[in-house]
mmCIF file of C-alpha atoms and ligand atoms in Angstrom:
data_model
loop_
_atom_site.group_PDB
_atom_site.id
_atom_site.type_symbol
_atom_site.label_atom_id
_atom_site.label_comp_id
_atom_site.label_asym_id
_atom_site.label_seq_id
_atom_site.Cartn_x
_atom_site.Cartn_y
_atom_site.Cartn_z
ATOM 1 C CA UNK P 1 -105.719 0.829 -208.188
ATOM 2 C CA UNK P 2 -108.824 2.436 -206.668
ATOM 3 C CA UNK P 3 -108.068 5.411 -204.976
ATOM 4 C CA UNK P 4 -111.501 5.427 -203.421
ATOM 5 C CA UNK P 5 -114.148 3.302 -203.015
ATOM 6 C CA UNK P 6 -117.724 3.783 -201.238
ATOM 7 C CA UNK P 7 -120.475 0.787 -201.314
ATOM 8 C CA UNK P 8 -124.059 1.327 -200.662
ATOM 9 C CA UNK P 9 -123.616 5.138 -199.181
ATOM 10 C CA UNK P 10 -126.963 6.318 -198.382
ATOM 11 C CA UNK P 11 -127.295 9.629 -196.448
ATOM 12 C CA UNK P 12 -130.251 11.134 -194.639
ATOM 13 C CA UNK P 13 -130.998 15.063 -193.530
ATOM 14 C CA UNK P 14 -133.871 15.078 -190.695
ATOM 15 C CA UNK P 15 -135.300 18.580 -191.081
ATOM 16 C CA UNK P 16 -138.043 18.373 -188.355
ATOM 17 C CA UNK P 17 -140.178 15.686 -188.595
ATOM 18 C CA UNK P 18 -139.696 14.824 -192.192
ATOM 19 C CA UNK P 19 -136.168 12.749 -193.833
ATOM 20 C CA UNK P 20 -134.812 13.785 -196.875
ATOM 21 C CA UNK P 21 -133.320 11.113 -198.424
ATOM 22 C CA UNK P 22 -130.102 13.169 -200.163
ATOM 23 C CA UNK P 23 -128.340 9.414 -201.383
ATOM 24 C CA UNK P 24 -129.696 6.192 -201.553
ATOM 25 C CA UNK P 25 -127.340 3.339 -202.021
ATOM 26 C CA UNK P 26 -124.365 5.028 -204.139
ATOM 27 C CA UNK P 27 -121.481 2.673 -204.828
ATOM 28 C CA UNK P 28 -118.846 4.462 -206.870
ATOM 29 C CA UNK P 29 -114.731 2.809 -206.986
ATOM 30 C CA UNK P 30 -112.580 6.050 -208.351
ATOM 31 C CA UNK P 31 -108.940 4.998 -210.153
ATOM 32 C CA UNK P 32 -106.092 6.668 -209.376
ATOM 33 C CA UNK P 33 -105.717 9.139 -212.369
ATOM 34 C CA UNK P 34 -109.564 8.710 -213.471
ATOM 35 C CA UNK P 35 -110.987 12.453 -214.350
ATOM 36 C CA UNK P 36 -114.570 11.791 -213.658
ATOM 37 C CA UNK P 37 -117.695 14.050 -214.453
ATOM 38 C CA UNK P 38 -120.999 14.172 -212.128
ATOM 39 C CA UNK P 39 -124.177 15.705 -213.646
ATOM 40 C CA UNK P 40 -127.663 15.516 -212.528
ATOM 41 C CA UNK P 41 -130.496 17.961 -211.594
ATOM 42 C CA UNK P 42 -130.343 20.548 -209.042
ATOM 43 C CA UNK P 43 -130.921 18.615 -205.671
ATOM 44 C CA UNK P 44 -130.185 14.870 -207.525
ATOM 45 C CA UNK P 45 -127.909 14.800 -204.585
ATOM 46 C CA UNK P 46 -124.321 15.862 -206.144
ATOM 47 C CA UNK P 47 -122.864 18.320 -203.478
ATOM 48 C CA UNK P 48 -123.865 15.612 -200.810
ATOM 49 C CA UNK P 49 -121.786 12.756 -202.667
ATOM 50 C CA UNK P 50 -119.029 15.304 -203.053
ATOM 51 C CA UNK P 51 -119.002 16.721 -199.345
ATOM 52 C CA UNK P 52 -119.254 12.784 -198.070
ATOM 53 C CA UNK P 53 -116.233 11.694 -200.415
ATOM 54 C CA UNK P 54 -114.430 15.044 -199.576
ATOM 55 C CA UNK P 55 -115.064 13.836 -195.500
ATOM 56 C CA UNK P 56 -116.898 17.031 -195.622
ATOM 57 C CA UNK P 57 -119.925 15.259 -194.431
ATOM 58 C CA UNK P 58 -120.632 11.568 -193.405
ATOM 59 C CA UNK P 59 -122.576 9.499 -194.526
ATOM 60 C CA UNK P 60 -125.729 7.952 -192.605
ATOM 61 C CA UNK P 61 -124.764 4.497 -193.466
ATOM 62 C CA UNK P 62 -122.139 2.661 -196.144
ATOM 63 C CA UNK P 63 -118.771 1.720 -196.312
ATOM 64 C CA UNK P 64 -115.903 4.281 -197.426
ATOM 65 C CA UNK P 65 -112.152 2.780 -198.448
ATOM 66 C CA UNK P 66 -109.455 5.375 -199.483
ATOM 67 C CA UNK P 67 -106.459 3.841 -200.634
ATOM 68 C CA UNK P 68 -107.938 0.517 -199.670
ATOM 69 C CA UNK P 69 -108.440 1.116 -195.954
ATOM 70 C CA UNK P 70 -111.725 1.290 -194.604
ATOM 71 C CA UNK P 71 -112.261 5.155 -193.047
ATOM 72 C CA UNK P 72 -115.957 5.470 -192.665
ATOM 73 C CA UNK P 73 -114.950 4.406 -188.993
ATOM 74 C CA UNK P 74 -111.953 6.912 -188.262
ATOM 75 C CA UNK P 75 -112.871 9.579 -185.637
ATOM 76 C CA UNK P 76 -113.079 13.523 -186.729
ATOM 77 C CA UNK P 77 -109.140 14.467 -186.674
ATOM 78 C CA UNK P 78 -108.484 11.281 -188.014
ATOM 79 C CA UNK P 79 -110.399 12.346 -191.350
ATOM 80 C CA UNK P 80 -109.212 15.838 -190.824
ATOM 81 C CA UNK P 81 -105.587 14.221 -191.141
ATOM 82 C CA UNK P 82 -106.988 12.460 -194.557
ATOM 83 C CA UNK P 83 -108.600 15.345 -195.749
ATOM 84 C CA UNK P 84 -105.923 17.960 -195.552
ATOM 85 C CA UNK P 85 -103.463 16.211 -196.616
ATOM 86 C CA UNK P 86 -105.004 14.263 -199.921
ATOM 87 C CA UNK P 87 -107.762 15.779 -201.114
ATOM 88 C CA UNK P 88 -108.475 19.420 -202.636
ATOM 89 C CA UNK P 89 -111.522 20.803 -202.536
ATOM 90 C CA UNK P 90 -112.892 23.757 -205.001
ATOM 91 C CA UNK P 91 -116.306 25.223 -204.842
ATOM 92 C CA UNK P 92 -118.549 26.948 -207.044
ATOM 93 C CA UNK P 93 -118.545 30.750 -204.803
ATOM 94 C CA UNK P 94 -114.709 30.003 -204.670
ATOM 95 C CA UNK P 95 -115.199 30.033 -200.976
ATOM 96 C CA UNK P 96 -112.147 32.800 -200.195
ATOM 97 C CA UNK P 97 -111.485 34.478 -197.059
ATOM 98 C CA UNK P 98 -112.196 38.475 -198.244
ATOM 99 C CA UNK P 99 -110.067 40.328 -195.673
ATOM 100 C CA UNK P 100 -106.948 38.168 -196.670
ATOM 101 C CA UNK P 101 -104.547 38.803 -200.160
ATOM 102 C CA UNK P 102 -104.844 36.013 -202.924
ATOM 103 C CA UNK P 103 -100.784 34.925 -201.423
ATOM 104 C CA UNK P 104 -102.163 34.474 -197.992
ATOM 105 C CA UNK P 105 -105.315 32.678 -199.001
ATOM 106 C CA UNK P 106 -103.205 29.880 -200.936
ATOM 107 C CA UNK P 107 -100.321 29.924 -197.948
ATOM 108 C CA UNK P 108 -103.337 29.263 -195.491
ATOM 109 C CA UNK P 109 -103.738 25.723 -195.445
ATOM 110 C CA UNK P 110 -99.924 25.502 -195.741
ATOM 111 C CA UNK P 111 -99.194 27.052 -192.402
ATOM 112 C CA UNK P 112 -101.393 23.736 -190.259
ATOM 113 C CA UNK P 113 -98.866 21.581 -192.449
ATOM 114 C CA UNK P 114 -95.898 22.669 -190.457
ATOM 115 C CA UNK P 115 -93.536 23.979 -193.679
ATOM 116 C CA UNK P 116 -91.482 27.035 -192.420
ATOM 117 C CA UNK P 117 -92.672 30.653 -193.224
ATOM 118 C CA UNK P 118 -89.958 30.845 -196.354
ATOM 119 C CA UNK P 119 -91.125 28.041 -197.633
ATOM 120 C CA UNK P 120 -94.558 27.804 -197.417
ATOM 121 C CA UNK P 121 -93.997 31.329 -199.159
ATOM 122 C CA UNK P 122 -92.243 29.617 -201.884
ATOM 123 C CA UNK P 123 -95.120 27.059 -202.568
ATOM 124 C CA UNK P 124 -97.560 29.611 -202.810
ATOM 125 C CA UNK P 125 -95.992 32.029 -205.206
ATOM 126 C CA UNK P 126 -95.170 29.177 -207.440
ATOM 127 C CA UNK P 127 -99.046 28.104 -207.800
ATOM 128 C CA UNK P 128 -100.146 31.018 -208.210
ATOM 129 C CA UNK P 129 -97.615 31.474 -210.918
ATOM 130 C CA UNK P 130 -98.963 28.221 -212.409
ATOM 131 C CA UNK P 131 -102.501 29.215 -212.618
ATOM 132 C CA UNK P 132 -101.421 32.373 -214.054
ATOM 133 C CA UNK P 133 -101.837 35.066 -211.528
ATOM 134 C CA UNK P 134 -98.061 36.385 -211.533
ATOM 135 C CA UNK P 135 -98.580 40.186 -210.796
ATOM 136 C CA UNK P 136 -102.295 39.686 -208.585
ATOM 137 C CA UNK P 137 -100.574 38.120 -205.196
ATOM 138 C CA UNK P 138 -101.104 40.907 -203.356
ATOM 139 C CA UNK P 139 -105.110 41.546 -204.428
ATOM 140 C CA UNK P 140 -107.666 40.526 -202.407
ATOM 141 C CA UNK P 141 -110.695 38.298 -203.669
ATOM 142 C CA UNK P 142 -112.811 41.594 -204.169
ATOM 143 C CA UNK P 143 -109.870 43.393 -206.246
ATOM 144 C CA UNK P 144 -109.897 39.879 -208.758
ATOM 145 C CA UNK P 145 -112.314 38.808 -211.267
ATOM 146 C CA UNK P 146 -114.611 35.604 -210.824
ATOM 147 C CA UNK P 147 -112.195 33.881 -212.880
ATOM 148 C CA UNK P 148 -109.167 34.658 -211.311
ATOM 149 C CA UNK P 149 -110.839 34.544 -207.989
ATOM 150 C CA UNK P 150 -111.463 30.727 -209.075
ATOM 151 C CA UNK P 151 -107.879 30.008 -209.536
ATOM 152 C CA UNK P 152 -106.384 31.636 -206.125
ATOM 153 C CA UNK P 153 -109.125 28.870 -204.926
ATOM 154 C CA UNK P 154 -107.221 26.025 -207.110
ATOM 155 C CA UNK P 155 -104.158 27.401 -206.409
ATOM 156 C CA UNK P 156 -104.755 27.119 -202.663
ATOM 157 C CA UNK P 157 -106.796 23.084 -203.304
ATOM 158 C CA UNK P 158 -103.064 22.583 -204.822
ATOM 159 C CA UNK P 159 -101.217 23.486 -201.734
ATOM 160 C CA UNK P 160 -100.493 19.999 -199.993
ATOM 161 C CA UNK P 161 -100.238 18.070 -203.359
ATOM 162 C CA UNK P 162 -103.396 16.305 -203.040
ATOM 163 C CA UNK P 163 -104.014 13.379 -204.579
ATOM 164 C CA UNK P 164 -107.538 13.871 -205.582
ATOM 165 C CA UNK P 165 -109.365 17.381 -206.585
ATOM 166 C CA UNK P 166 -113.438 17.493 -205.823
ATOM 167 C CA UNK P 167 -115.283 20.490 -207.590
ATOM 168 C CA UNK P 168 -118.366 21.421 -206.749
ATOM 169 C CA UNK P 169 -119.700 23.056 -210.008
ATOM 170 C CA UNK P 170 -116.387 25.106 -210.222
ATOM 171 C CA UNK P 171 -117.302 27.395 -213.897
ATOM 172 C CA UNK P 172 -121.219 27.733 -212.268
ATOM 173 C CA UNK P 173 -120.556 31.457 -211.533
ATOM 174 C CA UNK P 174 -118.451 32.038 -215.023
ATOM 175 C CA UNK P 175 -118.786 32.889 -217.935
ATOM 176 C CA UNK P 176 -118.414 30.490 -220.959
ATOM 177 C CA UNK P 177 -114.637 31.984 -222.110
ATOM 178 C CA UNK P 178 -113.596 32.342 -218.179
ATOM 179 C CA UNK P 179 -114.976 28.702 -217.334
ATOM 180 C CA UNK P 180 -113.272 27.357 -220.433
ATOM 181 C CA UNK P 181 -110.181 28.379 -219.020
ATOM 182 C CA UNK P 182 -110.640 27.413 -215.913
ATOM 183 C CA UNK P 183 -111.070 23.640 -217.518
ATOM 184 C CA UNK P 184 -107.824 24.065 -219.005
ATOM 185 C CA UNK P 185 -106.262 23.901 -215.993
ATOM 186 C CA UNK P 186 -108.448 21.008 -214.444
ATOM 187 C CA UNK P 187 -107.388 19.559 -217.714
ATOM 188 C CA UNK P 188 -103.945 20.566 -217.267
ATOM 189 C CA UNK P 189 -103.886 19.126 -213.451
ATOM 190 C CA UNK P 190 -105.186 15.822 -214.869
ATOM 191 C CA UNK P 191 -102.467 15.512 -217.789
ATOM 192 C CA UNK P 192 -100.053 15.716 -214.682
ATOM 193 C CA UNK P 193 -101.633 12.586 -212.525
ATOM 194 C CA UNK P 194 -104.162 14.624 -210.638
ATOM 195 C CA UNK P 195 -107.326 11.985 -210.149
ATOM 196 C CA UNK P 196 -110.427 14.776 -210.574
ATOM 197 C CA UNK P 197 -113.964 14.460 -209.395
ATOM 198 C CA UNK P 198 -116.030 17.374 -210.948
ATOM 199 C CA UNK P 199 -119.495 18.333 -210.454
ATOM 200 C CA UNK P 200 -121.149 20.052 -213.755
ATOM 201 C CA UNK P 201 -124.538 21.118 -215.101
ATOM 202 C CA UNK P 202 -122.326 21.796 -218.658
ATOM 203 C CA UNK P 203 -122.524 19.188 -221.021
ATOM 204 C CA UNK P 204 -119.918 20.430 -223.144
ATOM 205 C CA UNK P 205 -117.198 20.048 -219.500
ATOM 206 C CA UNK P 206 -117.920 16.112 -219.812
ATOM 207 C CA UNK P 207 -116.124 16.302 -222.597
ATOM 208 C CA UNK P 208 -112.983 17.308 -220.576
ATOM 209 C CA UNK P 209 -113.532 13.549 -218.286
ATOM 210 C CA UNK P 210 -113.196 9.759 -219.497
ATOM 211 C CA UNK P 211 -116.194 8.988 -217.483
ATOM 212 C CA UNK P 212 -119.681 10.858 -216.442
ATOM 213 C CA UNK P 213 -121.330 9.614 -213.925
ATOM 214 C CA UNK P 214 -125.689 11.011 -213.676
ATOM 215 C CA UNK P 215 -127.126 11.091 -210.654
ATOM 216 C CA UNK P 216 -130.906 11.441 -210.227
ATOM 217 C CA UNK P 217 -133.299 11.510 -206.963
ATOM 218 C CA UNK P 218 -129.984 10.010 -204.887
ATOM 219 C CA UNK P 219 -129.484 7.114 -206.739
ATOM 220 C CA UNK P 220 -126.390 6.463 -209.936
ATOM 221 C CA UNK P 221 -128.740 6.193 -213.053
ATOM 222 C CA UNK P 222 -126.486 6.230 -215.786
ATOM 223 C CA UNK P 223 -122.492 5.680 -215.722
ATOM 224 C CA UNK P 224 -120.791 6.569 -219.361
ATOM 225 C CA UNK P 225 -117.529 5.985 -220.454
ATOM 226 C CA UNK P 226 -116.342 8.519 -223.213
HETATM 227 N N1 ADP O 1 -127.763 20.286 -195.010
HETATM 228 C C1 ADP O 1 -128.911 19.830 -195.516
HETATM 229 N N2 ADP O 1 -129.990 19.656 -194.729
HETATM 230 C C2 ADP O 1 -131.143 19.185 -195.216
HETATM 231 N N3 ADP O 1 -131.339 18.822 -196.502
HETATM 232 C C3 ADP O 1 -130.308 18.973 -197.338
HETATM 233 C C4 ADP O 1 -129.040 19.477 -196.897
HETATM 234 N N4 ADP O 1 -128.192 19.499 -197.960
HETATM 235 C C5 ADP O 1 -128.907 19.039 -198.997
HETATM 236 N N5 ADP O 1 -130.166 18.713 -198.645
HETATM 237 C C6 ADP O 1 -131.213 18.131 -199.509
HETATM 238 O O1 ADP O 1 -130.681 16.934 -200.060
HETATM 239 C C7 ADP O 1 -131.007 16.817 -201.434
HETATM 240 C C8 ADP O 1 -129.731 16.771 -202.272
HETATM 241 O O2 ADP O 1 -129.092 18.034 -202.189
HETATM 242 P P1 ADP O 1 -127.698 18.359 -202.899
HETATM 243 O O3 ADP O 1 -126.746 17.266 -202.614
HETATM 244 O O4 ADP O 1 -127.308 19.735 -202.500
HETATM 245 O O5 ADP O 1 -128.101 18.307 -204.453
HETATM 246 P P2 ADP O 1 -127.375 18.921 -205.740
HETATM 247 O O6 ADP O 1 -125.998 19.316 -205.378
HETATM 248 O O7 ADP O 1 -127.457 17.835 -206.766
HETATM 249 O O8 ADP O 1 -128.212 20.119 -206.155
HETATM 250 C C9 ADP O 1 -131.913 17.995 -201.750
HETATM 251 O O9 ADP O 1 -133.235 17.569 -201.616
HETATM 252 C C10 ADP O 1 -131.553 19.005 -200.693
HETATM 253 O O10 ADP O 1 -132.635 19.855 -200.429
HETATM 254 MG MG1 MG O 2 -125.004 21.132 -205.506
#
C-alpha cells in the first residue's frame, strides 16, 4: 500500500519579479515501510519536496494522496490534524526550543494531543530512554552535544507514533561517528515499521535505504533501488 502519493507537484517561490522554479513535475508513490534516501545538490530542490510532503509547505500545483485520500485540497487545520498526528519531522539544526529541558521539548507536541500530564510524562521519558539519553532529561539543548541534541529532536518526531519520519539532512551538523549513530536509530526505527524519508548529501547513508531517489534542478533524475 502507498502511504503517500504526489503526481506532477511543481512548486514556485516569486521573489520580486523573478519565479524560482523549486519543483517541476515530481511524482513520487512512498510504501508503507519503504526507507527511502533523497540526494541531490544544494538547491536541487530537496527541503522543498520534504516541507510539501511534510504539509510544511504546499505545493503550487499537483495532486497529494496520503493513505489514498486526496489532501492537496484540505484547508490549514485540516493538514495540521494530518501532520501532527502521522508524520515526524527532524531537521538538520535539530530545531529545539533553548529555554526548555530535553523532557519538556519531547512532552511538547504531546500536550496539543490531549494525553494527561502523567502520561504524556510517561511517553516522554520512555523515548528518551530509547534513544539513549537516560540521565540528560533535565539538560537543556545548550547543556547536550550535537548528537544528543539530534536525538531529544527524534525523540520528540516519535511522540504521536507517526507513521512516517521526514529528515531534512539530519547527520549535516555531525560528525562521521555521531551521525553514524544517529543512523542506527533511523535504522533501528525502520526495522520496527517506521516508513522513513531522509534527505542526505552522504553517500555512504544510502546505504542505510532500499531506494535513493536524485533530484536535480527540481525535477527526479535518477530513482535506484539497492
Ligand atoms: N522560501 C523560499 N523562497 C524563495 N526561494 C526559495 C525558498 N526556499 C527555497 N527556495 C529556492 O528553491 C530552490 C530549491 O531550494 P531547496 O528546496 O531548499 O533545495 P535543497 O534543499 O536541495 O538545497 C533553490 O533555488 C532555493 O533558492
Ligand atoms: Mg535543503
Amino acid at each position: 500500500m502507498n502511504i503517500i502519493e504526489i503526481k506532477n507537484i511543481s512548486k514556485i517561490y516569486k521573489m520580486g519579479k523573478v519565479d524560482i522554479d523549486a519543483l517541476k513535475n515530481v511524482s513520487l508513490q512512498i510504501k508503507m515501510g519503504e526507507f527511502i534516501t533523497i540526494m541531490g545538490h544544494s538547491g536541487s530542490g530537496k527541503s522543498t519536496l520534504l516541507n510539501i510532503i511534510g504539509l510544511l509547505d504546499r505545493p503550487t500545483s499537483g495532486t497529494y494522496y496520503f493513505e489514498d485520500a486526496r489532501i492537496d485540497n484540505l484547508n490549514e487545520d485540516e493538514l495540521a490534524t494530518i501532520r501532527n498526528k502521522k508524520i515526524g519531522f527532524i531537521f538538520q539544526t535539530f530545531n529545539l526550543l533553548p529555554q526548555y529541558s530535553a523532557l519538556f521539548n519531547v512532552e511538547l507536541p504531546l500536550v496539543y494531543s490531549g494525553c494527561s500530564p502523567k502520561r504524556c510524562r510517561e511517553i516522554a521519558l520512555s523515548l528518551l530512554k530509547e534513544v539513549g539519553l537516560s540521565g540528560r532529561e533535565r539538560h537543556k539543548p545548550n547543556e547536550l552535544s550535537g548528537g544528543e541534541q539530534q536525538r531529544v529532536a527524534i525523540a520528540r518526531a516519535l511522540v504521536n507514533d507517526p507513521m512516517i519520519i521526514l529528515a531534512d539532512e539530519p547527520t549535516g551538523n555531525l560528525d562521521t561517528k555521531c551521525g553514524n549513530e544517529i543512523m542506527e536509530i533511523f535504522a533501528l526505527l525502520h526495522q520496527e515499521g517506521k516508513t522513513i524519508l531522509l534527505v542526505t548529501h552522504n553517500e555512504h547513508i544510502t546505504s542505510f535505504s532500499q531506494r535513493i531517489i536524485y533530484l536535480q534542478d527540481g525535477k527526479i533524475i535518477e530513482g535506484k533501488n539497492l
